Amino acid sequence: MLMNLGPADIIAVEMSPAGEAQYGASLIGRVELPPGNALHITPPSRNPCMNDLRIRWSDGRTEERAREDFCQPQRVLRLSTPAN
């Protein structure tokens, strides 16, 4: 589950196996996730448990999160707009 707790829309969530910096297509497709909303995301079936994420915000900012474990049950990512 991905929760947008920030003031800007999330426009992309990209995933790469941890440490590889080979980000694929956005996990949310062409959907924008407005503030205060949540979306269930499913990683591609062949991805390892540990992944790096790159989140793109509608205001042009990006946030990178290293080594997120997607094998944990009921995983919830709470995202807010990163600081400048």
PDB file of N, CA and C in Angstrom:
ATOM      1  N   MET A   1       0.852  -1.171   0.000  1.00  0.00           N
ATOM      2  CA  MET A   1       0.000   0.000   0.000  1.00  0.00           C
ATOM      3  C   MET A   1       0.895   1.231   0.000  1.00  0.00           C
ATOM      4  N   LEU A   2       0.565   2.167  -0.826  1.00  0.00           N
ATOM      5  CA  LEU A   2       1.302   3.420  -0.947  1.00  0.00           C
ATOM      6  C   LEU A   2       0.368   4.544  -0.521  1.00  0.00           C
ATOM      7  N   MET A   3       0.765   5.326   0.478  1.00  0.00           N
ATOM      8  CA  MET A   3      -0.062   6.419   0.981  1.00  0.00           C
ATOM      9  C   MET A   3       0.631   7.751   0.707  1.00  0.00           C
ATOM     10  N   ASN A   4      -0.089   8.671   0.095  1.00  0.00           N
ATOM     11  CA  ASN A   4       0.445  10.002  -0.164  1.00  0.00           C
ATOM     12  C   ASN A   4       0.018  10.932   0.971  1.00  0.00           C
ATOM     13  N   LEU A   5       0.962  11.268   1.831  1.00  0.00           N
ATOM     14  CA  LEU A   5       0.688  12.162   2.956  1.00  0.00           C
ATOM     15  C   LEU A   5       1.200  13.574   2.706  1.00  0.00           C
ATOM     16  N   GLY A   6       1.675  13.843   1.499  1.00  0.00           N
ATOM     17  CA  GLY A   6       2.227  15.149   1.175  1.00  0.00           C
ATOM     18  C   GLY A   6       1.216  16.063   0.515  1.00  0.00           C
ATOM     19  N   PRO A   7       1.610  17.308   0.228  1.00  0.00           N
ATOM     20  CA  PRO A   7       0.713  18.276  -0.385  1.00  0.00           C
ATOM     21  C   PRO A   7       0.681  18.214  -1.915  1.00  0.00           C
ATOM     22  N   ALA A   8       1.547  17.405  -2.544  1.00  0.00           N
ATOM     23  CA  ALA A   8       1.605  17.332  -4.007  1.00  0.00           C
ATOM     24  C   ALA A   8       1.198  15.939  -4.482  1.00  0.00           C
ATOM     25  N   ASP A   9       0.729  15.853  -5.735  1.00  0.00           N
ATOM     26  CA  ASP A   9       0.407  14.561  -6.333  1.00  0.00           C
ATOM     27  C   ASP A   9       1.677  13.750  -6.556  1.00  0.00           C
ATOM     28  N   ILE A  10       1.586  12.447  -6.375  1.00  0.00           N
ATOM     29  CA  ILE A  10       2.655  11.535  -6.788  1.00  0.00           C
ATOM     30  C   ILE A  10       2.333  11.138  -8.221  1.00  0.00           C
ATOM     31  N   ILE A  11       3.288  11.332  -9.134  1.00  0.00           N
ATOM     32  CA  ILE A  11       3.026  11.029 -10.539  1.00  0.00           C
ATOM     33  C   ILE A  11       3.732   9.767 -11.020  1.00  0.00           C
ATOM     34  N   ALA A  12       4.701   9.254 -10.256  1.00  0.00           N
ATOM     35  CA  ALA A  12       5.382   8.016 -10.646  1.00  0.00           C
ATOM     36  C   ALA A  12       6.048   7.386  -9.433  1.00  0.00           C
ATOM     37  N   VAL A  13       6.028   6.059  -9.413  1.00  0.00           N
ATOM     38  CA  VAL A  13       6.759   5.275  -8.416  1.00  0.00           C
ATOM     39  C   VAL A  13       7.517   4.216  -9.204  1.00  0.00           C
ATOM     40  N   GLU A  14       8.833   4.355  -9.245  1.00  0.00           N
ATOM     41  CA  GLU A  14       9.669   3.458 -10.044  1.00  0.00           C
ATOM     42  C   GLU A  14      10.496   2.572  -9.117  1.00  0.00           C
ATOM     43  N   MET A  15      10.727   1.327  -9.532  1.00  0.00           N
ATOM     44  CA  MET A  15      11.409   0.348  -8.695  1.00  0.00           C
ATOM     45  C   MET A  15      12.628  -0.211  -9.413  1.00  0.00           C
ATOM     46  N   SER A  16      13.673  -0.474  -8.621  1.00  0.00           N
ATOM     47  CA  SER A  16      14.896  -1.104  -9.116  1.00  0.00           C
ATOM     48  C   SER A  16      15.370  -2.103  -8.067  1.00  0.00           C
ATOM     49  N   PRO A  17      15.918  -3.252  -8.487  1.00  0.00           N
ATOM     50  CA  PRO A  17      16.547  -4.111  -7.484  1.00  0.00           C
ATOM     51  C   PRO A  17      17.574  -3.291  -6.694  1.00  0.00           C
ATOM     52  N   ALA A  18      17.646  -3.499  -5.397  1.00  0.00           N
ATOM     53  CA  ALA A  18      18.496  -2.698  -4.508  1.00  0.00           C
ATOM     54  C   ALA A  18      19.916  -2.568  -5.037  1.00  0.00           C
ATOM     55  N   GLY A  19      20.384  -1.315  -5.119  1.00  0.00           N
ATOM     56  CA  GLY A  19      21.754  -1.015  -5.508  1.00  0.00           C
ATOM     57  C   GLY A  19      22.042  -1.041  -6.989  1.00  0.00           C
ATOM     58  N   GLU A  20      21.058  -1.340  -7.843  1.00  0.00           N
ATOM     59  CA  GLU A  20      21.315  -1.469  -9.279  1.00  0.00           C
ATOM     60  C   GLU A  20      20.994  -0.222 -10.093  1.00  0.00           C
ATOM     61  N   ALA A  21      20.163   0.670  -9.590  1.00  0.00           N
ATOM     62  CA  ALA A  21      19.778   1.900 -10.295  1.00  0.00           C
ATOM     63  C   ALA A  21      19.274   1.628 -11.709  1.00  0.00           C
ATOM     64  N   GLN A  22      18.513   0.561 -11.867  1.00  0.00           N
ATOM     65  CA  GLN A  22      17.894   0.210 -13.150  1.00  0.00           C
ATOM     66  C   GLN A  22      16.377   0.290 -12.984  1.00  0.00           C
ATOM     67  N   TYR A  23      15.875   1.526 -12.910  1.00  0.00           N
ATOM     68  CA  TYR A  23      14.462   1.738 -12.629  1.00  0.00           C
ATOM     69  C   TYR A  23      13.602   1.383 -13.829  1.00  0.00           C
ATOM     70  N   GLY A  24      12.495   0.705 -13.555  1.00  0.00           N
ATOM     71  CA  GLY A  24      11.550   0.331 -14.593  1.00  0.00           C
ATOM     72  C   GLY A  24      10.426   1.342 -14.698  1.00  0.00           C
ATOM     73  N   ALA A  25       9.393   0.945 -15.422  1.00  0.00           N
ATOM     74  CA  ALA A  25       8.223   1.800 -15.605  1.00  0.00           C
ATOM     75  C   ALA A  25       7.532   2.026 -14.261  1.00  0.00           C
ATOM     76  N   SER A  26       6.776   3.085 -14.192  1.00  0.00           N
ATOM     77  CA  SER A  26       6.079   3.428 -12.950  1.00  0.00           C
ATOM     78  C   SER A  26       5.112   2.323 -12.532  1.00  0.00           C
ATOM     79  N   LEU A  27       5.127   2.002 -11.249  1.00  0.00           N
ATOM     80  CA  LEU A  27       4.223   0.990 -10.708  1.00  0.00           C
ATOM     81  C   LEU A  27       2.781   1.474 -10.645  1.00  0.00           C
ATOM     82  N   ILE A  28       2.559   2.781 -10.776  1.00  0.00           N
ATOM     83  CA  ILE A  28       1.189   3.298 -10.741  1.00  0.00           C
ATOM     84  C   ILE A  28       0.702   3.682 -12.137  1.00  0.00           C
ATOM     85  N   GLY A  29       1.475   3.334 -13.154  1.00  0.00           N
ATOM     86  CA  GLY A  29       1.061   3.610 -14.528  1.00  0.00           C
ATOM     87  C   GLY A  29       0.892   5.094 -14.774  1.00  0.00           C
ATOM     88  N   ARG A  30      -0.205   5.456 -15.414  1.00  0.00           N
ATOM     89  CA  ARG A  30      -0.471   6.864 -15.725  1.00  0.00           C
ATOM     90  C   ARG A  30      -1.338   7.542 -14.671  1.00  0.00           C
ATOM     91  N   VAL A  31      -1.578   6.842 -13.598  1.00  0.00           N
ATOM     92  CA  VAL A  31      -2.403   7.365 -12.506  1.00  0.00           C
ATOM     93  C   VAL A  31      -1.595   8.376 -11.700  1.00  0.00           C
ATOM     94  N   GLU A  32      -2.240   9.445 -11.269  1.00  0.00           N
ATOM     95  CA  GLU A  32      -1.634  10.361 -10.303  1.00  0.00           C
ATOM     96  C   GLU A  32      -2.299  10.097  -8.965  1.00  0.00           C
ATOM     97  N   LEU A  33      -1.486  10.057  -7.919  1.00  0.00           N
ATOM     98  CA  LEU A  33      -2.002   9.783  -6.581  1.00  0.00           C
ATOM     99  C   LEU A  33      -2.079  11.094  -5.802  1.00  0.00           C
ATOM    100  N   PRO A  34      -3.289  11.647  -5.649  1.00  0.00           N
ATOM    101  CA  PRO A  34      -3.443  12.931  -4.956  1.00  0.00           C
ATOM    102  C   PRO A  34      -3.142  12.815  -3.461  1.00  0.00           C
ATOM    103  N   PRO A  35      -2.842  13.945  -2.834  1.00  0.00           N
ATOM    104  CA  PRO A  35      -2.623  13.956  -1.387  1.00  0.00           C
ATOM    105  C   PRO A  35      -3.818  13.361  -0.644  1.00  0.00           C
ATOM    106  N   GLY A  36      -3.513  12.602   0.412  1.00  0.00           N
ATOM    107  CA  GLY A  36      -4.561  12.012   1.227  1.00  0.00           C
ATOM    108  C   GLY A  36      -5.129  10.712   0.694  1.00  0.00           C
ATOM    109  N   ASN A  37      -4.620  10.231  -0.441  1.00  0.00           N
ATOM    110  CA  ASN A  37      -5.122   8.999  -1.035  1.00  0.00           C
ATOM    111  C   ASN A  37      -4.085   7.890  -0.936  1.00  0.00           C
ATOM    112  N   ALA A  38      -4.557   6.665  -1.102  1.00  0.00           N
ATOM    113  CA  ALA A  38      -3.684   5.493  -1.039  1.00  0.00           C
ATOM    114  C   ALA A  38      -3.970   4.587  -2.230  1.00  0.00           C
ATOM    115  N   LEU A  39      -2.986   3.765  -2.571  1.00  0.00           N
ATOM    116  CA  LEU A  39      -3.090   2.869  -3.713  1.00  0.00           C
ATOM    117  C   LEU A  39      -2.311   1.604  -3.400  1.00  0.00           C
ATOM    118  N   HIS A  40      -2.902   0.454  -3.705  1.00  0.00           N
ATOM    119  CA  HIS A  40      -2.192  -0.815  -3.532  1.00  0.00           C
ATOM    120  C   HIS A  40      -1.264  -1.004  -4.728  1.00  0.00           C
ATOM    121  N   ILE A  41       0.008  -1.278  -4.478  1.00  0.00           N
ATOM    122  CA  ILE A  41       0.952  -1.538  -5.563  1.00  0.00           C
ATOM    123  C   ILE A  41       1.492  -2.955  -5.423  1.00  0.00           C
ATOM    124  N   THR A  42       1.747  -3.575  -6.570  1.00  0.00           N
ATOM    125  CA  THR A  42       2.301  -4.921  -6.606  1.00  0.00           C
ATOM    126  C   THR A  42       3.564  -4.893  -7.442  1.00  0.00           C
ATOM    127  N   PRO A  43       4.705  -5.256  -6.865  1.00  0.00           N
ATOM    128  CA  PRO A  43       5.947  -5.295  -7.635  1.00  0.00           C
ATOM    129  C   PRO A  43       5.877  -6.382  -8.705  1.00  0.00           C
ATOM    130  N   PRO A  44       6.647  -6.228  -9.781  1.00  0.00           N
ATOM    131  CA  PRO A  44       6.721  -7.293 -10.785  1.00  0.00           C
ATOM    132  C   PRO A  44       7.115  -8.620 -10.123  1.00  0.00           C
ATOM    133  N   SER A  45       6.602  -9.717 -10.634  1.00  0.00           N
ATOM    134  CA  SER A  45       6.758 -11.022  -9.980  1.00  0.00           C
ATOM    135  C   SER A  45       8.202 -11.485  -9.850  1.00  0.00           C
ATOM    136  N   ARG A  46       9.078 -11.066 -10.715  1.00  0.00           N
ATOM    137  CA  ARG A  46      10.466 -11.533 -10.672  1.00  0.00           C
ATOM    138  C   ARG A  46      11.389 -10.635  -9.855  1.00  0.00           C
ATOM    139  N   ASN A  47      10.862  -9.575  -9.287  1.00  0.00           N
ATOM    140  CA  ASN A  47      11.706  -8.680  -8.487  1.00  0.00           C
ATOM    141  C   ASN A  47      12.099  -9.338  -7.174  1.00  0.00           C
ATOM    142  N   PRO A  48      13.312  -9.053  -6.694  1.00  0.00           N
ATOM    143  CA  PRO A  48      13.712  -9.553  -5.375  1.00  0.00           C
ATOM    144  C   PRO A  48      12.947  -8.801  -4.284  1.00  0.00           C
ATOM    145  N   CYS A  49      13.104  -9.250  -3.050  1.00  0.00           N
ATOM    146  CA  CYS A  49      12.425  -8.587  -1.923  1.00  0.00           C
ATOM    147  C   CYS A  49      12.927  -7.165  -1.715  1.00  0.00           C
ATOM    148  N   MET A  50      14.242  -6.974  -1.756  1.00  0.00           N
ATOM    149  CA  MET A  50      14.835  -5.666  -1.468  1.00  0.00           C
ATOM    150  C   MET A  50      14.930  -4.836  -2.746  1.00  0.00           C
ATOM    151  N   ASN A  51      14.296  -3.674  -2.726  1.00  0.00           N
ATOM    152  CA  ASN A  51      14.259  -2.804  -3.892  1.00  0.00           C
ATOM    153  C   ASN A  51      14.491  -1.357  -3.494  1.00  0.00           C
ATOM    154  N   ASP A  52      15.040  -0.598  -4.431  1.00  0.00           N
ATOM    155  CA  ASP A  52      15.136   0.848  -4.286  1.00  0.00           C
ATOM    156  C   ASP A  52      13.933   1.450  -4.993  1.00  0.00           C
ATOM    157  N   LEU A  53      13.398   2.530  -4.449  1.00  0.00           N
ATOM    158  CA  LEU A  53      12.266   3.225  -5.053  1.00  0.00           C
ATOM    159  C   LEU A  53      12.660   4.642  -5.413  1.00  0.00           C
ATOM    160  N   ARG A  54      12.096   5.124  -6.510  1.00  0.00           N
ATOM    161  CA  ARG A  54      12.215   6.533  -6.878  1.00  0.00           C
ATOM    162  C   ARG A  54      10.792   7.043  -7.046  1.00  0.00           C
ATOM    163  N   ILE A  55      10.450   8.057  -6.264  1.00  0.00           N
ATOM    164  CA  ILE A  55       9.115   8.641  -6.289  1.00  0.00           C
ATOM    165  C   ILE A  55       9.209  10.000  -6.956  1.00  0.00           C
ATOM    166  N   ARG A  56       8.330  10.239  -7.918  1.00  0.00           N
ATOM    167  CA  ARG A  56       8.295  11.528  -8.624  1.00  0.00           C
ATOM    168  C   ARG A  56       7.020  12.266  -8.228  1.00  0.00           C
ATOM    169  N   TRP A  57       7.195  13.538  -7.890  1.00  0.00           N
ATOM    170  CA  TRP A  57       6.099  14.390  -7.435  1.00  0.00           C
ATOM    171  C   TRP A  57       5.725  15.369  -8.541  1.00  0.00           C
ATOM    172  N   SER A  58       4.467  15.819  -8.545  1.00  0.00           N
ATOM    173  CA  SER A  58       3.976  16.728  -9.583  1.00  0.00           C
ATOM    174  C   SER A  58       4.667  18.083  -9.568  1.00  0.00           C
ATOM    175  N   ASP A  59       5.301  18.451  -8.457  1.00  0.00           N
ATOM    176  CA  ASP A  59       6.008  19.735  -8.393  1.00  0.00           C
ATOM    177  C   ASP A  59       7.452  19.626  -8.893  1.00  0.00           C
ATOM    178  N   GLY A  60       7.828  18.462  -9.458  1.00  0.00           N
ATOM    179  CA  GLY A  60       9.156  18.291 -10.049  1.00  0.00           C
ATOM    180  C   GLY A  60      10.185  17.645  -9.134  1.00  0.00           C
ATOM    181  N   ARG A  61       9.856  17.475  -7.880  1.00  0.00           N
ATOM    182  CA  ARG A  61      10.813  16.862  -6.956  1.00  0.00           C
ATOM    183  C   ARG A  61      10.807  15.343  -7.089  1.00  0.00           C
ATOM    184  N   THR A  62      11.920  14.737  -6.687  1.00  0.00           N
ATOM    185  CA  THR A  62      12.005  13.282  -6.622  1.00  0.00           C
ATOM    186  C   THR A  62      12.520  12.873  -5.248  1.00  0.00           C
ATOM    187  N   GLU A  63      12.161  11.683  -4.852  1.00  0.00           N
ATOM    188  CA  GLU A  63      12.640  11.111  -3.597  1.00  0.00           C
ATOM    189  C   GLU A  63      13.106   9.700  -3.898  1.00  0.00           C
ATOM    190  N   GLU A  64      14.265   9.332  -3.391  1.00  0.00           N
ATOM    191  CA  GLU A  64      14.749   7.969  -3.551  1.00  0.00           C
ATOM    192  C   GLU A  64      14.800   7.304  -2.188  1.00  0.00           C
ATOM    193  N   ARG A  65      14.305   6.081  -2.135  1.00  0.00           N
ATOM    194  CA  ARG A  65      14.309   5.299  -0.899  1.00  0.00           C
ATOM    195  C   ARG A  65      15.042   4.000  -1.180  1.00  0.00           C
ATOM    196  N   ALA A  66      16.108   3.768  -0.437  1.00  0.00           N
ATOM    197  CA  ALA A  66      16.942   2.586  -0.651  1.00  0.00           C
ATOM    198  C   ALA A  66      16.460   1.408   0.192  1.00  0.00           C
ATOM    199  N   ARG A  67      16.579   0.240  -0.392  1.00  0.00           N
ATOM    200  CA  ARG A  67      16.397  -1.037   0.301  1.00  0.00           C
ATOM    201  C   ARG A  67      15.053  -1.176   1.021  1.00  0.00           C
ATOM    202  N   GLU A  68      13.988  -0.943   0.293  1.00  0.00           N
ATOM    203  CA  GLU A  68      12.646  -1.193   0.827  1.00  0.00           C
ATOM    204  C   GLU A  68      12.344  -2.681   0.654  1.00  0.00           C
ATOM    205  N   ASP A  69      11.876  -3.326   1.712  1.00  0.00           N
ATOM    206  CA  ASP A  69      11.603  -4.766   1.688  1.00  0.00           C
ATOM    207  C   ASP A  69      10.142  -5.015   1.322  1.00  0.00           C
ATOM    208  N   PHE A  70       9.917  -5.520   0.116  1.00  0.00           N
ATOM    209  CA  PHE A  70       8.562  -5.765  -0.368  1.00  0.00           C
ATOM    210  C   PHE A  70       8.052  -7.158  -0.030  1.00  0.00           C
ATOM    211  N   CYS A  71       8.832  -7.949   0.684  1.00  0.00           N
ATOM    212  CA  CYS A  71       8.374  -9.271   1.109  1.00  0.00           C
ATOM    213  C   CYS A  71       7.712  -9.234   2.481  1.00  0.00           C
ATOM    214  N   GLN A  72       7.764  -8.091   3.138  1.00  0.00           N
ATOM    215  CA  GLN A  72       7.090  -7.960   4.433  1.00  0.00           C
ATOM    216  C   GLN A  72       5.580  -7.967   4.214  1.00  0.00           C
ATOM    217  N   PRO A  73       4.843  -8.741   5.017  1.00  0.00           N
ATOM    218  CA  PRO A  73       3.387  -8.732   4.865  1.00  0.00           C
ATOM    219  C   PRO A  73       2.803  -7.379   5.270  1.00  0.00           C
ATOM    220  N   GLN A  74       1.753  -6.992   4.579  1.00  0.00           N
ATOM    221  CA  GLN A  74       1.025  -5.756   4.858  1.00  0.00           C
ATOM    222  C   GLN A  74       1.944  -4.543   4.901  1.00  0.00           C
ATOM    223  N   ARG A  75       2.792  -4.417   3.916  1.00  0.00           N
ATOM    224  CA  ARG A  75       3.746  -3.309   3.812  1.00  0.00           C
ATOM    225  C   ARG A  75       3.003  -2.027   3.455  1.00  0.00           C
ATOM    226  N   VAL A  76       3.220  -0.952   4.228  1.00  0.00           N
ATOM    227  CA  VAL A  76       2.617   0.352   3.954  1.00  0.00           C
ATOM    228  C   VAL A  76       3.736   1.374   3.845  1.00  0.00           C
ATOM    229  N   LEU A  77       3.802   2.072   2.713  1.00  0.00           N
ATOM    230  CA  LEU A  77       4.772   3.152   2.511  1.00  0.00           C
ATOM    231  C   LEU A  77       4.036   4.469   2.666  1.00  0.00           C
ATOM    232  N   ARG A  78       4.443   5.266   3.630  1.00  0.00           N
ATOM    233  CA  ARG A  78       3.840   6.581   3.860  1.00  0.00           C
ATOM    234  C   ARG A  78       4.794   7.623   3.303  1.00  0.00           C
ATOM    235  N   LEU A  79       4.346   8.335   2.290  1.00  0.00           N
ATOM    236  CA  LEU A  79       5.204   9.288   1.599  1.00  0.00           C
ATOM    237  C   LEU A  79       4.688  10.699   1.781  1.00  0.00           C
ATOM    238  N   SER A  80       5.606  11.615   2.038  1.00  0.00           N
ATOM    239  CA  SER A  80       5.274  13.033   2.067  1.00  0.00           C
ATOM    240  C   SER A  80       6.300  13.750   1.209  1.00  0.00           C
ATOM    241  N   THR A  81       5.945  14.918   0.714  1.00  0.00           N
ATOM    242  CA  THR A  81       6.824  15.641  -0.192  1.00  0.00           C
ATOM    243  C   THR A  81       8.175  15.873   0.462  1.00  0.00           C
ATOM    244  N   PRO A  82       9.270  15.499  -0.210  1.00  0.00           N
ATOM    245  CA  PRO A  82      10.601  15.692   0.376  1.00  0.00           C
ATOM    246  C   PRO A  82      10.965  17.163   0.483  1.00  0.00           C
ATOM    247  N   ALA A  83      11.840  17.462   1.406  1.00  0.00           N
ATOM    248  CA  ALA A  83      12.337  18.835   1.569  1.00  0.00           C
ATOM    249  C   ALA A  83      13.267  19.183   0.425  1.00  0.00           C
ATOM    250  N   ASN A  84      13.421  20.475   0.155  1.00  0.00           N
ATOM    251  CA  ASN A  84      14.343  20.927  -0.905  1.00  0.00           C
ATOM    252  C   ASN A  84      15.768  20.604  -0.545  1.00  0.00           C
TER     253      ASN A  84
END
